[in-house]
């Protein structure tokens, strides 16, 4: 016992034979076999032996890196998931190096895209080699960010010439970090530009955009706008200016403005035969009772026109409560929409992520108990879902009507069929990437390449 090395609850592992220079593992003595994240799994024969080819994305924070691996197949096992569903898992054997010690380990190939760690180190690998102290981390080897970047440098493509700007407000948001990673992984130069630190020179002869301290922003091939609602007006002015300077803007200022105006967007949907929950809009408090009646009475939804992420959305459960809320909003000259409540949806909605007229990922969001809003920012839980052909058609049509190349389309299932709730021009990536395991950031960058007829 005294001769055994102490390892922590998290450790770095190296698989030289697989070509994986470093992967962070959660140490779990409760699990018998170790497992590793694997996709595109294919079994093939090598002589009399069965082998497996698969791809590993070893860095949780960077899905754009995928390493092609192969190893000998040693077993097929039925494994029961946390939801109680049994499925067959392939098991391979390969050498593992930890802290200078190398030994063979069995790994089940599993889809761990939604897990915090890309690898789990089980007790078969630990037994008679290590003692686990879960209060510690990285006891046998530790790699700095710089060392990890060096180890994975060869997996990043060389600069290709496309110059992209991400126009947003917070560089530390998951979505923005993922888009930057994806662009760099495909060999592009990408810079983060804070909307509020850029300013314009409007001139017929020499129009300009400058940035904090007078630096002229020029030569961008593409702009990815991620404009928060509070800076929509100024952000869209910047997008128009970049467009005037010849840069391709993934979502145009006009498309973003239309999507942010919930009333105008609802009118466009209605005009184009896109089904939405019955929606009412009125100016005068004199019409409140009839407005409520028009959307089939309470319970009903009351939405501020500028609401986002479920904020500014109220459920009125009785006609009297609805009257009170509507008149209170109107008394302070706030514009609202009144919308029928789809009770049969049971607090669920569907987010479809559309990129260049294609649904690249879909997730179902379930509201918390006692909550009617399914938004992730309101505590909603996400899960994968297979959408119907009708729902796909609805999502694509909604994005097309608003002329959005990138859109988050929210749909609700009702007794009348799928209904469109709203379309988001700056949809978040975190919830849907984690729920589906899809590399949506990469799809956004590839869409820009296709638009600009750029080939790597």
GROMACS .gro file of C-alpha atoms in nm, residues 3-455:
model
  453
    3UNK     CA    1   0.439   0.182  -0.258
    4UNK     CA    2   0.127   0.292  -0.444
    5UNK     CA    3   0.120   0.641  -0.595
    6UNK     CA    4  -0.153   0.882  -0.487
    7UNK     CA    5  -0.374   1.017  -0.764
    8UNK     CA    6  -0.651   1.276  -0.742
    9UNK     CA    7  -1.012   1.288  -0.852
   10UNK     CA    8  -0.898   1.431  -1.186
   11UNK     CA    9  -0.584   1.328  -1.377
   12UNK     CA   10  -0.424   1.374  -1.720
   13UNK     CA   11  -0.381   1.057  -1.928
   14UNK     CA   12  -0.161   1.000  -2.235
   15UNK     CA   13  -0.233   0.743  -2.510
   16UNK     CA   14   0.070   0.731  -2.739
   17UNK     CA   15  -0.058   0.435  -2.944
   18UNK     CA   16  -0.387   0.617  -3.011
   19UNK     CA   17  -0.208   0.942  -3.093
   20UNK     CA   18  -0.382   1.125  -2.805
   21UNK     CA   19  -0.114   1.343  -2.639
   22UNK     CA   20  -0.325   1.436  -2.335
   23UNK     CA   21  -0.683   1.384  -2.218
   24UNK     CA   22  -0.830   1.486  -1.887
   25UNK     CA   23  -1.001   1.200  -1.699
   26UNK     CA   24  -1.236   1.185  -1.404
   27UNK     CA   25  -1.117   0.912  -1.167
   28UNK     CA   26  -1.414   0.696  -1.064
   29UNK     CA   27  -1.343   0.393  -0.846
   30UNK     CA   28  -1.715   0.312  -0.858
   31UNK     CA   29  -1.690   0.226  -1.228
   32UNK     CA   30  -1.525  -0.105  -1.319
   33UNK     CA   31  -1.408  -0.025  -1.674
   34UNK     CA   32  -1.257   0.298  -1.801
   35UNK     CA   33  -1.430   0.474  -2.093
   36UNK     CA   34  -1.332   0.732  -2.351
   37UNK     CA   35  -1.534   0.965  -2.575
   38UNK     CA   36  -1.563   0.817  -2.925
   39UNK     CA   37  -1.756   0.893  -3.243
   40UNK     CA   38  -1.765   0.755  -3.599
   41UNK     CA   39  -1.694   0.404  -3.467
   42UNK     CA   40  -1.621   0.137  -3.731
   43UNK     CA   41  -1.519  -0.226  -3.676
   44UNK     CA   42  -1.287  -0.389  -3.930
   45UNK     CA   43  -1.069  -0.701  -3.963
   46UNK     CA   44  -0.691  -0.704  -3.937
   47UNK     CA   45  -0.584  -1.062  -4.007
   48UNK     CA   46  -0.780  -1.283  -3.768
   49UNK     CA   47  -0.837  -0.999  -3.519
   50UNK     CA   48  -1.114  -0.742  -3.502
   51UNK     CA   49  -1.002  -0.381  -3.473
   52UNK     CA   50  -1.190  -0.055  -3.430
   53UNK     CA   51  -1.145   0.284  -3.594
   54UNK     CA   52  -1.294   0.580  -3.407
   55UNK     CA   53  -1.252   0.954  -3.350
   56UNK     CA   54  -1.173   1.114  -3.017
   57UNK     CA   55  -1.226   1.483  -2.940
   58UNK     CA   56  -0.999   1.491  -2.634
   59UNK     CA   57  -1.052   1.853  -2.525
   60UNK     CA   58  -1.392   1.922  -2.370
   61UNK     CA   59  -1.356   2.294  -2.433
   62UNK     CA   60  -1.261   2.251  -2.800
   63UNK     CA   61  -1.477   2.011  -3.000
   64UNK     CA   62  -1.314   2.125  -3.324
   65UNK     CA   63  -1.017   1.889  -3.267
   66UNK     CA   64  -1.088   1.528  -3.365
   67UNK     CA   65  -0.816   1.260  -3.359
   68UNK     CA   66  -0.853   0.945  -3.568
   69UNK     CA   67  -0.764   0.639  -3.357
   70UNK     CA   68  -0.756   0.263  -3.398
   71UNK     CA   69  -0.719  -0.014  -3.143
   72UNK     CA   70  -0.778  -0.389  -3.106
   73UNK     CA   71  -1.134  -0.489  -3.016
   74UNK     CA   72  -1.131  -0.712  -2.707
   75UNK     CA   73  -1.496  -0.732  -2.607
   76UNK     CA   74  -1.856  -0.624  -2.662
   77UNK     CA   75  -2.050  -0.550  -2.345
   78UNK     CA   76  -2.405  -0.451  -2.261
   79UNK     CA   77  -2.398  -0.135  -2.050
   80UNK     CA   78  -2.698   0.020  -1.875
   81UNK     CA   79  -2.713   0.398  -1.893
   82UNK     CA   80  -2.825   0.629  -1.610
   83UNK     CA   81  -3.171   0.636  -1.774
   84UNK     CA   82  -3.191   0.255  -1.747
   85UNK     CA   83  -3.150   0.180  -2.118
   86UNK     CA   84  -2.909  -0.103  -2.208
   87UNK     CA   85  -2.685  -0.068  -2.513
   88UNK     CA   86  -2.388  -0.253  -2.658
   89UNK     CA   87  -2.048  -0.091  -2.607
   90UNK     CA   88  -1.727  -0.190  -2.782
   91UNK     CA   89  -1.421  -0.242  -2.561
   92UNK     CA   90  -1.064  -0.185  -2.684
   93UNK     CA   91  -0.725  -0.237  -2.520
   94UNK     CA   92  -0.440   0.013  -2.547
   95UNK     CA   93  -0.139   0.135  -2.342
   96UNK     CA   94  -0.203   0.425  -2.103
   97UNK     CA   95   0.073   0.646  -1.960
   98UNK     CA   96   0.027   0.827  -1.628
   99UNK     CA   97   0.315   0.998  -1.452
  100UNK     CA   98   0.585   0.801  -1.630
  101UNK     CA   99   0.416   0.464  -1.575
  102UNK     CA  100   0.274   0.282  -1.879
  103UNK     CA  101   0.030  -0.009  -1.860
  104UNK     CA  102  -0.245  -0.166  -2.073
  105UNK     CA  103  -0.599  -0.055  -2.005
  106UNK     CA  104  -0.940  -0.156  -2.136
  107UNK     CA  105  -1.160   0.129  -2.262
  108UNK     CA  106  -1.527   0.121  -2.351
  109UNK     CA  107  -1.603   0.348  -2.646
  110UNK     CA  108  -1.884   0.580  -2.544
  111UNK     CA  109  -2.047   0.904  -2.654
  112UNK     CA  110  -1.941   1.134  -2.372
  113UNK     CA  111  -2.012   1.459  -2.560
  114UNK     CA  112  -2.251   1.579  -2.293
  115UNK     CA  113  -2.024   1.473  -2.003
  116UNK     CA  114  -1.790   1.711  -1.824
  117UNK     CA  115  -1.491   1.482  -1.889
  118UNK     CA  116  -1.397   1.310  -2.214
  119UNK     CA  117  -1.262   1.012  -2.022
  120UNK     CA  118  -1.347   0.815  -1.710
  121UNK     CA  119  -1.074   0.616  -1.534
  122UNK     CA  120  -1.224   0.308  -1.366
  123UNK     CA  121  -1.102   0.081  -1.089
  124UNK     CA  122  -0.956  -0.191  -1.318
  125UNK     CA  123  -0.692   0.060  -1.431
  126UNK     CA  124  -0.636   0.194  -1.079
  127UNK     CA  125  -0.628  -0.131  -0.884
  128UNK     CA  126  -0.287  -0.227  -0.739
  129UNK     CA  127  -0.130   0.081  -0.901
  130UNK     CA  128  -0.274   0.391  -0.734
  131UNK     CA  129  -0.451   0.515  -0.424
  132UNK     CA  130  -0.720   0.779  -0.491
  133UNK     CA  131  -0.750   1.094  -0.284
  134UNK     CA  132  -1.059   1.267  -0.429
  135UNK     CA  133  -0.972   1.590  -0.247
  136UNK     CA  134  -0.668   1.633  -0.476
  137UNK     CA  135  -0.623   1.676  -0.853
  138UNK     CA  136  -0.341   1.615  -1.103
  139UNK     CA  137  -0.098   1.441  -0.868
  140UNK     CA  138   0.103   1.231  -1.116
  141UNK     CA  139   0.124   1.477  -1.406
  142UNK     CA  140  -0.008   1.821  -1.484
  143UNK     CA  141  -0.007   2.019  -1.808
  144UNK     CA  142  -0.037   2.397  -1.838
  145UNK     CA  143  -0.256   2.560  -2.104
  146UNK     CA  144   0.061   2.644  -2.299
  147UNK     CA  145   0.175   2.279  -2.291
  148UNK     CA  146  -0.167   2.159  -2.410
  149UNK     CA  147  -0.162   2.413  -2.695
  150UNK     CA  148   0.185   2.287  -2.799
  151UNK     CA  149   0.074   1.924  -2.787
  152UNK     CA  150  -0.225   1.996  -3.010
  153UNK     CA  151  -0.063   2.255  -3.234
  154UNK     CA  152  -0.039   2.012  -3.529
  155UNK     CA  153  -0.416   1.963  -3.525
  156UNK     CA  154  -0.478   2.328  -3.606
  157UNK     CA  155  -0.462   2.421  -3.971
  158UNK     CA  156  -0.233   2.699  -4.090
  159UNK     CA  157  -0.378   3.046  -4.144
  160UNK     CA  158  -0.575   3.036  -4.465
  161UNK     CA  159  -0.638   3.400  -4.546
  162UNK     CA  160  -0.999   3.446  -4.435
  163UNK     CA  161  -1.022   3.731  -4.189
  164UNK     CA  162  -1.329   3.716  -3.966
  165UNK     CA  163  -1.461   3.951  -3.696
  166UNK     CA  164  -1.688   3.834  -3.415
  167UNK     CA  165  -1.898   4.139  -3.326
  168UNK     CA  166  -2.034   4.094  -2.974
  169UNK     CA  167  -2.005   4.223  -2.617
  170UNK     CA  168  -1.852   3.952  -2.396
  171UNK     CA  169  -1.553   3.747  -2.520
  172UNK     CA  170  -1.590   3.503  -2.228
  173UNK     CA  171  -1.935   3.376  -2.321
  174UNK     CA  172  -1.940   3.006  -2.417
  175UNK     CA  173  -2.087   3.080  -2.762
  176UNK     CA  174  -1.825   3.341  -2.848
  177UNK     CA  175  -1.534   3.125  -2.729
  178UNK     CA  176  -1.662   2.830  -2.931
  179UNK     CA  177  -1.696   3.034  -3.251
  180UNK     CA  178  -1.340   3.166  -3.211
  181UNK     CA  179  -1.209   2.811  -3.151
  182UNK     CA  180  -1.393   2.677  -3.455
  183UNK     CA  181  -1.264   2.954  -3.684
  184UNK     CA  182  -0.905   2.906  -3.566
  185UNK     CA  183  -0.933   2.528  -3.600
  186UNK     CA  184  -1.028   2.575  -3.967
  187UNK     CA  185  -0.724   2.796  -4.020
  188UNK     CA  186  -0.890   3.138  -4.020
  189UNK     CA  187  -0.784   3.459  -3.851
  190UNK     CA  188  -1.062   3.574  -3.619
  191UNK     CA  189  -1.073   3.876  -3.389
  192UNK     CA  190  -1.323   3.970  -3.121
  193UNK     CA  191  -1.470   4.318  -3.154
  194UNK     CA  192  -1.673   4.474  -2.875
  195UNK     CA  193  -1.973   4.646  -3.034
  196UNK     CA  194  -1.954   4.944  -2.800
  197UNK     CA  195  -1.583   5.008  -2.863
  198UNK     CA  196  -1.621   5.053  -3.240
  199UNK     CA  197  -1.719   5.377  -3.409
  200UNK     CA  198  -1.784   5.495  -3.763
  201UNK     CA  199  -1.687   5.761  -4.012
  202UNK     CA  200  -1.970   5.820  -4.258
  203UNK     CA  201  -1.822   5.963  -4.574
  204UNK     CA  202  -1.891   5.898  -4.943
  205UNK     CA  203  -1.521   5.912  -5.033
  206UNK     CA  204  -1.360   5.722  -4.744
  207UNK     CA  205  -1.602   5.553  -4.502
  208UNK     CA  206  -1.435   5.390  -4.201
  209UNK     CA  207  -1.486   5.188  -3.888
  210UNK     CA  208  -1.243   5.255  -3.608
  211UNK     CA  209  -1.182   5.078  -3.282
  212UNK     CA  210  -1.076   5.192  -2.936
  213UNK     CA  211  -0.788   5.434  -2.970
  214UNK     CA  212  -0.827   5.504  -3.341
  215UNK     CA  213  -0.728   5.172  -3.501
  216UNK     CA  214  -0.891   5.142  -3.843
  217UNK     CA  215  -1.083   4.818  -3.892
  218UNK     CA  216  -1.040   4.706  -4.252
  219UNK     CA  217  -0.993   4.399  -4.468
  220UNK     CA  218  -1.249   4.171  -4.304
  221UNK     CA  219  -1.394   3.900  -4.525
  222UNK     CA  220  -1.681   3.821  -4.290
  223UNK     CA  221  -1.856   3.949  -3.980
  224UNK     CA  222  -2.035   3.722  -3.732
  225UNK     CA  223  -2.282   3.941  -3.540
  226UNK     CA  224  -2.377   3.834  -3.188
  227UNK     CA  225  -2.558   4.151  -3.085
  228UNK     CA  226  -2.724   4.162  -2.743
  229UNK     CA  227  -3.071   4.324  -2.739
  230UNK     CA  228  -2.964   4.636  -2.548
  231UNK     CA  229  -2.726   4.741  -2.830
  232UNK     CA  230  -2.940   4.632  -3.127
  233UNK     CA  231  -2.969   4.981  -3.277
  234UNK     CA  232  -2.597   5.060  -3.262
  235UNK     CA  233  -2.490   4.705  -3.346
  236UNK     CA  234  -2.704   4.702  -3.659
  237UNK     CA  235  -2.561   5.040  -3.764
  238UNK     CA  236  -2.212   4.885  -3.741
  239UNK     CA  237  -2.322   4.581  -3.941
  240UNK     CA  238  -2.453   4.808  -4.218
  241UNK     CA  239  -2.122   4.993  -4.218
  242UNK     CA  240  -1.923   4.669  -4.247
  243UNK     CA  241  -2.156   4.568  -4.531
  244UNK     CA  242  -2.086   4.903  -4.703
  245UNK     CA  243  -1.713   4.828  -4.672
  246UNK     CA  244  -1.758   4.497  -4.855
  247UNK     CA  245  -1.759   4.245  -4.567
  248UNK     CA  246  -2.007   3.958  -4.571
  249UNK     CA  247  -2.227   3.979  -4.259
  250UNK     CA  248  -2.361   3.636  -4.162
  251UNK     CA  249  -2.686   3.792  -4.040
  252UNK     CA  250  -2.780   4.126  -4.197
  253UNK     CA  251  -2.882   4.431  -3.996
  254UNK     CA  252  -3.229   4.419  -4.155
  255UNK     CA  253  -3.278   4.052  -4.061
  256UNK     CA  254  -3.167   4.112  -3.701
  257UNK     CA  255  -3.391   4.420  -3.668
  258UNK     CA  256  -3.694   4.229  -3.798
  259UNK     CA  257  -3.635   3.935  -3.565
  260UNK     CA  258  -3.600   4.164  -3.262
  261UNK     CA  259  -3.933   4.337  -3.336
  262UNK     CA  260  -4.171   4.069  -3.208
  263UNK     CA  261  -4.480   4.245  -3.341
  264UNK     CA  262  -4.340   4.295  -3.691
  265UNK     CA  263  -4.201   3.940  -3.695
  266UNK     CA  264  -4.543   3.801  -3.592
  267UNK     CA  265  -4.707   3.999  -3.873
  268UNK     CA  266  -4.454   3.859  -4.122
  269UNK     CA  267  -4.521   3.505  -4.000
  270UNK     CA  268  -4.896   3.553  -4.029
  271UNK     CA  269  -4.860   3.700  -4.378
  272UNK     CA  270  -4.647   3.403  -4.490
  273UNK     CA  271  -4.883   3.135  -4.354
  274UNK     CA  272  -4.654   3.041  -4.065
  275UNK     CA  273  -4.870   2.920  -3.778
  276UNK     CA  274  -4.819   3.091  -3.442
  277UNK     CA  275  -5.024   3.093  -3.119
  278UNK     CA  276  -5.316   3.337  -3.154
  279UNK     CA  277  -5.163   3.676  -3.076
  280UNK     CA  278  -5.322   4.011  -2.992
  281UNK     CA  279  -5.190   4.367  -2.980
  282UNK     CA  280  -5.372   4.682  -2.873
  283UNK     CA  281  -5.289   5.033  -2.759
  284UNK     CA  282  -5.592   5.140  -2.560
  285UNK     CA  283  -5.684   4.995  -2.214
  286UNK     CA  284  -6.047   5.027  -2.331
  287UNK     CA  285  -5.993   4.715  -2.542
  288UNK     CA  286  -5.838   4.492  -2.276
  289UNK     CA  287  -6.141   4.265  -2.219
  290UNK     CA  288  -6.194   4.199  -2.589
  291UNK     CA  289  -5.819   4.148  -2.638
  292UNK     CA  290  -5.827   3.871  -2.376
  293UNK     CA  291  -6.137   3.717  -2.533
  294UNK     CA  292  -5.973   3.733  -2.879
  295UNK     CA  293  -5.689   3.498  -2.771
  296UNK     CA  294  -5.935   3.251  -2.611
  297UNK     CA  295  -5.917   3.394  -2.260
  298UNK     CA  296  -5.704   3.303  -1.960
  299UNK     CA  297  -5.466   3.141  -1.896
  300UNK     CA  298  -5.269   3.351  -2.144
  301UNK     CA  299  -4.918   3.478  -2.205
  302UNK     CA  300  -4.823   3.846  -2.187
  303UNK     CA  301  -4.493   3.939  -2.354
  304UNK     CA  302  -4.294   4.259  -2.358
  305UNK     CA  303  -4.201   4.331  -2.720
  306UNK     CA  304  -3.833   4.351  -2.627
  307UNK     CA  305  -3.825   4.041  -2.404
  308UNK     CA  306  -3.537   3.790  -2.438
  309UNK     CA  307  -3.436   3.459  -2.275
  310UNK     CA  308  -3.782   3.434  -2.117
  311UNK     CA  309  -3.750   3.765  -1.932
  312UNK     CA  310  -4.047   3.999  -1.964
  313UNK     CA  311  -4.285   3.706  -2.023
  314UNK     CA  312  -4.577   3.659  -1.781
  315UNK     CA  313  -4.841   3.388  -1.746
  316UNK     CA  314  -5.180   3.526  -1.635
  317UNK     CA  315  -5.393   3.241  -1.503
  318UNK     CA  316  -5.728   3.423  -1.478
  319UNK     CA  317  -5.901   3.690  -1.688
  320UNK     CA  318  -5.892   3.928  -1.392
  321UNK     CA  319  -5.517   3.878  -1.345
  322UNK     CA  320  -5.464   3.924  -1.719
  323UNK     CA  321  -5.657   4.254  -1.715
  324UNK     CA  322  -5.450   4.380  -1.422
  325UNK     CA  323  -5.114   4.292  -1.582
  326UNK     CA  324  -5.209   4.427  -1.927
  327UNK     CA  325  -5.339   4.756  -1.788
  328UNK     CA  326  -5.035   4.792  -1.560
  329UNK     CA  327  -4.801   4.756  -1.859
  330UNK     CA  328  -5.007   4.999  -2.066
  331UNK     CA  329  -5.012   5.257  -1.787
  332UNK     CA  330  -4.634   5.297  -1.826
  333UNK     CA  331  -4.656   5.305  -2.207
  334UNK     CA  332  -4.490   4.965  -2.253
  335UNK     CA  333  -4.575   4.771  -2.567
  336UNK     CA  334  -4.688   4.415  -2.512
  337UNK     CA  335  -4.823   4.118  -2.702
  338UNK     CA  336  -5.100   3.898  -2.563
  339UNK     CA  337  -5.081   3.535  -2.672
  340UNK     CA  338  -5.286   3.221  -2.619
  341UNK     CA  339  -5.142   2.971  -2.373
  342UNK     CA  340  -5.077   2.625  -2.521
  343UNK     CA  341  -5.160   2.410  -2.219
  344UNK     CA  342  -5.098   2.074  -2.391
  345UNK     CA  343  -4.729   2.163  -2.445
  346UNK     CA  344  -4.672   2.090  -2.073
  347UNK     CA  345  -4.390   2.343  -2.040
  348UNK     CA  346  -4.196   2.199  -2.332
  349UNK     CA  347  -4.070   2.363  -2.648
  350UNK     CA  348  -3.825   2.280  -2.924
  351UNK     CA  349  -3.520   2.486  -3.026
  352UNK     CA  350  -3.407   2.426  -3.384
  353UNK     CA  351  -3.069   2.570  -3.478
  354UNK     CA  352  -3.075   2.675  -3.844
  355UNK     CA  353  -2.759   2.751  -4.045
  356UNK     CA  354  -2.786   2.840  -4.415
  357UNK     CA  355  -3.129   2.687  -4.464
  358UNK     CA  356  -3.044   2.366  -4.282
  359UNK     CA  357  -3.147   2.249  -3.933
  360UNK     CA  358  -2.807   2.147  -3.792
  361UNK     CA  359  -2.932   2.054  -3.443
  362UNK     CA  360  -3.253   2.034  -3.240
  363UNK     CA  361  -3.320   2.005  -2.869
  364UNK     CA  362  -3.626   1.984  -2.649
  365UNK     CA  363  -3.643   2.216  -2.350
  366UNK     CA  364  -3.848   2.126  -2.044
  367UNK     CA  365  -3.948   2.398  -1.797
  368UNK     CA  366  -3.878   2.355  -1.427
  369UNK     CA  367  -4.165   2.231  -1.213
  370UNK     CA  368  -4.403   2.520  -1.151
  371UNK     CA  369  -4.251   2.722  -1.437
  372UNK     CA  370  -4.403   2.765  -1.785
  373UNK     CA  371  -4.092   2.907  -1.958
  374UNK     CA  372  -3.864   2.636  -2.099
  375UNK     CA  373  -3.571   2.871  -2.171
  376UNK     CA  374  -3.234   2.736  -2.050
  377UNK     CA  375  -3.169   3.077  -1.887
  378UNK     CA  376  -3.486   3.022  -1.682
  379UNK     CA  377  -3.369   2.681  -1.558
  380UNK     CA  378  -3.514   2.471  -1.840
  381UNK     CA  379  -3.358   2.129  -1.900
  382UNK     CA  380  -3.239   2.033  -2.248
  383UNK     CA  381  -3.248   1.693  -2.417
  384UNK     CA  382  -3.209   1.562  -2.771
  385UNK     CA  383  -3.519   1.521  -2.986
  386UNK     CA  384  -3.600   1.399  -3.336
  387UNK     CA  385  -3.814   1.666  -3.499
  388UNK     CA  386  -4.087   1.584  -3.749
  389UNK     CA  387  -4.074   1.680  -4.117
  390UNK     CA  388  -4.345   1.940  -4.046
  391UNK     CA  389  -4.143   2.094  -3.763
  392UNK     CA  390  -3.830   2.105  -3.980
  393UNK     CA  391  -4.024   2.273  -4.260
  394UNK     CA  392  -4.163   2.530  -4.013
  395UNK     CA  393  -3.817   2.611  -3.871
  396UNK     CA  394  -3.661   2.658  -4.216
  397UNK     CA  395  -3.950   2.871  -4.341
  398UNK     CA  396  -3.940   3.098  -4.033
  399UNK     CA  397  -3.565   3.162  -4.073
  400UNK     CA  398  -3.610   3.222  -4.446
  401UNK     CA  399  -3.896   3.470  -4.400
  402UNK     CA  400  -3.672   3.678  -4.171
  403UNK     CA  401  -3.374   3.624  -4.406
  404UNK     CA  402  -3.156   3.491  -4.123
  405UNK     CA  403  -2.858   3.272  -4.219
  406UNK     CA  404  -2.816   3.174  -3.851
  407UNK     CA  405  -3.123   3.143  -3.632
  408UNK     CA  406  -3.257   2.975  -3.322
  409UNK     CA  407  -3.618   2.884  -3.404
  410UNK     CA  408  -3.845   2.803  -3.110
  411UNK     CA  409  -4.143   2.575  -3.180
  412UNK     CA  410  -4.417   2.442  -2.955
  413UNK     CA  411  -4.623   2.128  -3.013
  414UNK     CA  412  -4.999   2.183  -2.991
  415UNK     CA  413  -5.322   2.001  -3.072
  416UNK     CA  414  -5.328   2.208  -3.392
  417UNK     CA  415  -4.978   2.093  -3.492
  418UNK     CA  416  -4.644   2.270  -3.448
  419UNK     CA  417  -4.664   2.644  -3.376
  420UNK     CA  418  -4.383   2.898  -3.405
  421UNK     CA  419  -4.304   3.084  -3.083
  422UNK     CA  420  -4.019   3.309  -3.195
  423UNK     CA  421  -3.693   3.334  -3.388
  424UNK     CA  422  -3.365   3.436  -3.225
  425UNK     CA  423  -3.097   3.600  -3.443
  426UNK     CA  424  -2.817   3.539  -3.189
  427UNK     CA  425  -2.898   3.192  -3.053
  428UNK     CA  426  -2.677   3.055  -2.779
  429UNK     CA  427  -2.461   2.748  -2.846
  430UNK     CA  428  -2.400   2.610  -2.498
  431UNK     CA  429  -2.732   2.441  -2.425
  432UNK     CA  430  -2.778   2.287  -2.768
  433UNK     CA  431  -2.413   2.179  -2.818
  434UNK     CA  432  -2.408   2.013  -2.477
  435UNK     CA  433  -2.747   1.847  -2.532
  436UNK     CA  434  -2.675   1.717  -2.881
  437UNK     CA  435  -2.293   1.688  -2.896
  438UNK     CA  436  -2.305   1.868  -3.233
  439UNK     CA  437  -2.026   2.110  -3.333
  440UNK     CA  438  -2.253   2.398  -3.426
  441UNK     CA  439  -1.975   2.659  -3.413
  442UNK     CA  440  -1.794   2.465  -3.686
  443UNK     CA  441  -2.114   2.457  -3.896
  444UNK     CA  442  -2.136   2.837  -3.870
  445UNK     CA  443  -1.776   2.880  -3.993
  446UNK     CA  444  -1.826   2.630  -4.276
  447UNK     CA  445  -2.138   2.822  -4.382
  448UNK     CA  446  -1.926   3.138  -4.418
  449UNK     CA  447  -1.670   2.947  -4.627
  450UNK     CA  448  -1.947   2.820  -4.855
  451UNK     CA  449  -2.100   3.168  -4.892
  452UNK     CA  450  -1.762   3.317  -4.983
  453UNK     CA  451  -1.680   3.017  -5.207
  454UNK     CA  452  -1.370   2.958  -4.998
  455UNK     CA  453  -1.204   2.615  -5.000
   0.00000   0.00000   0.00000
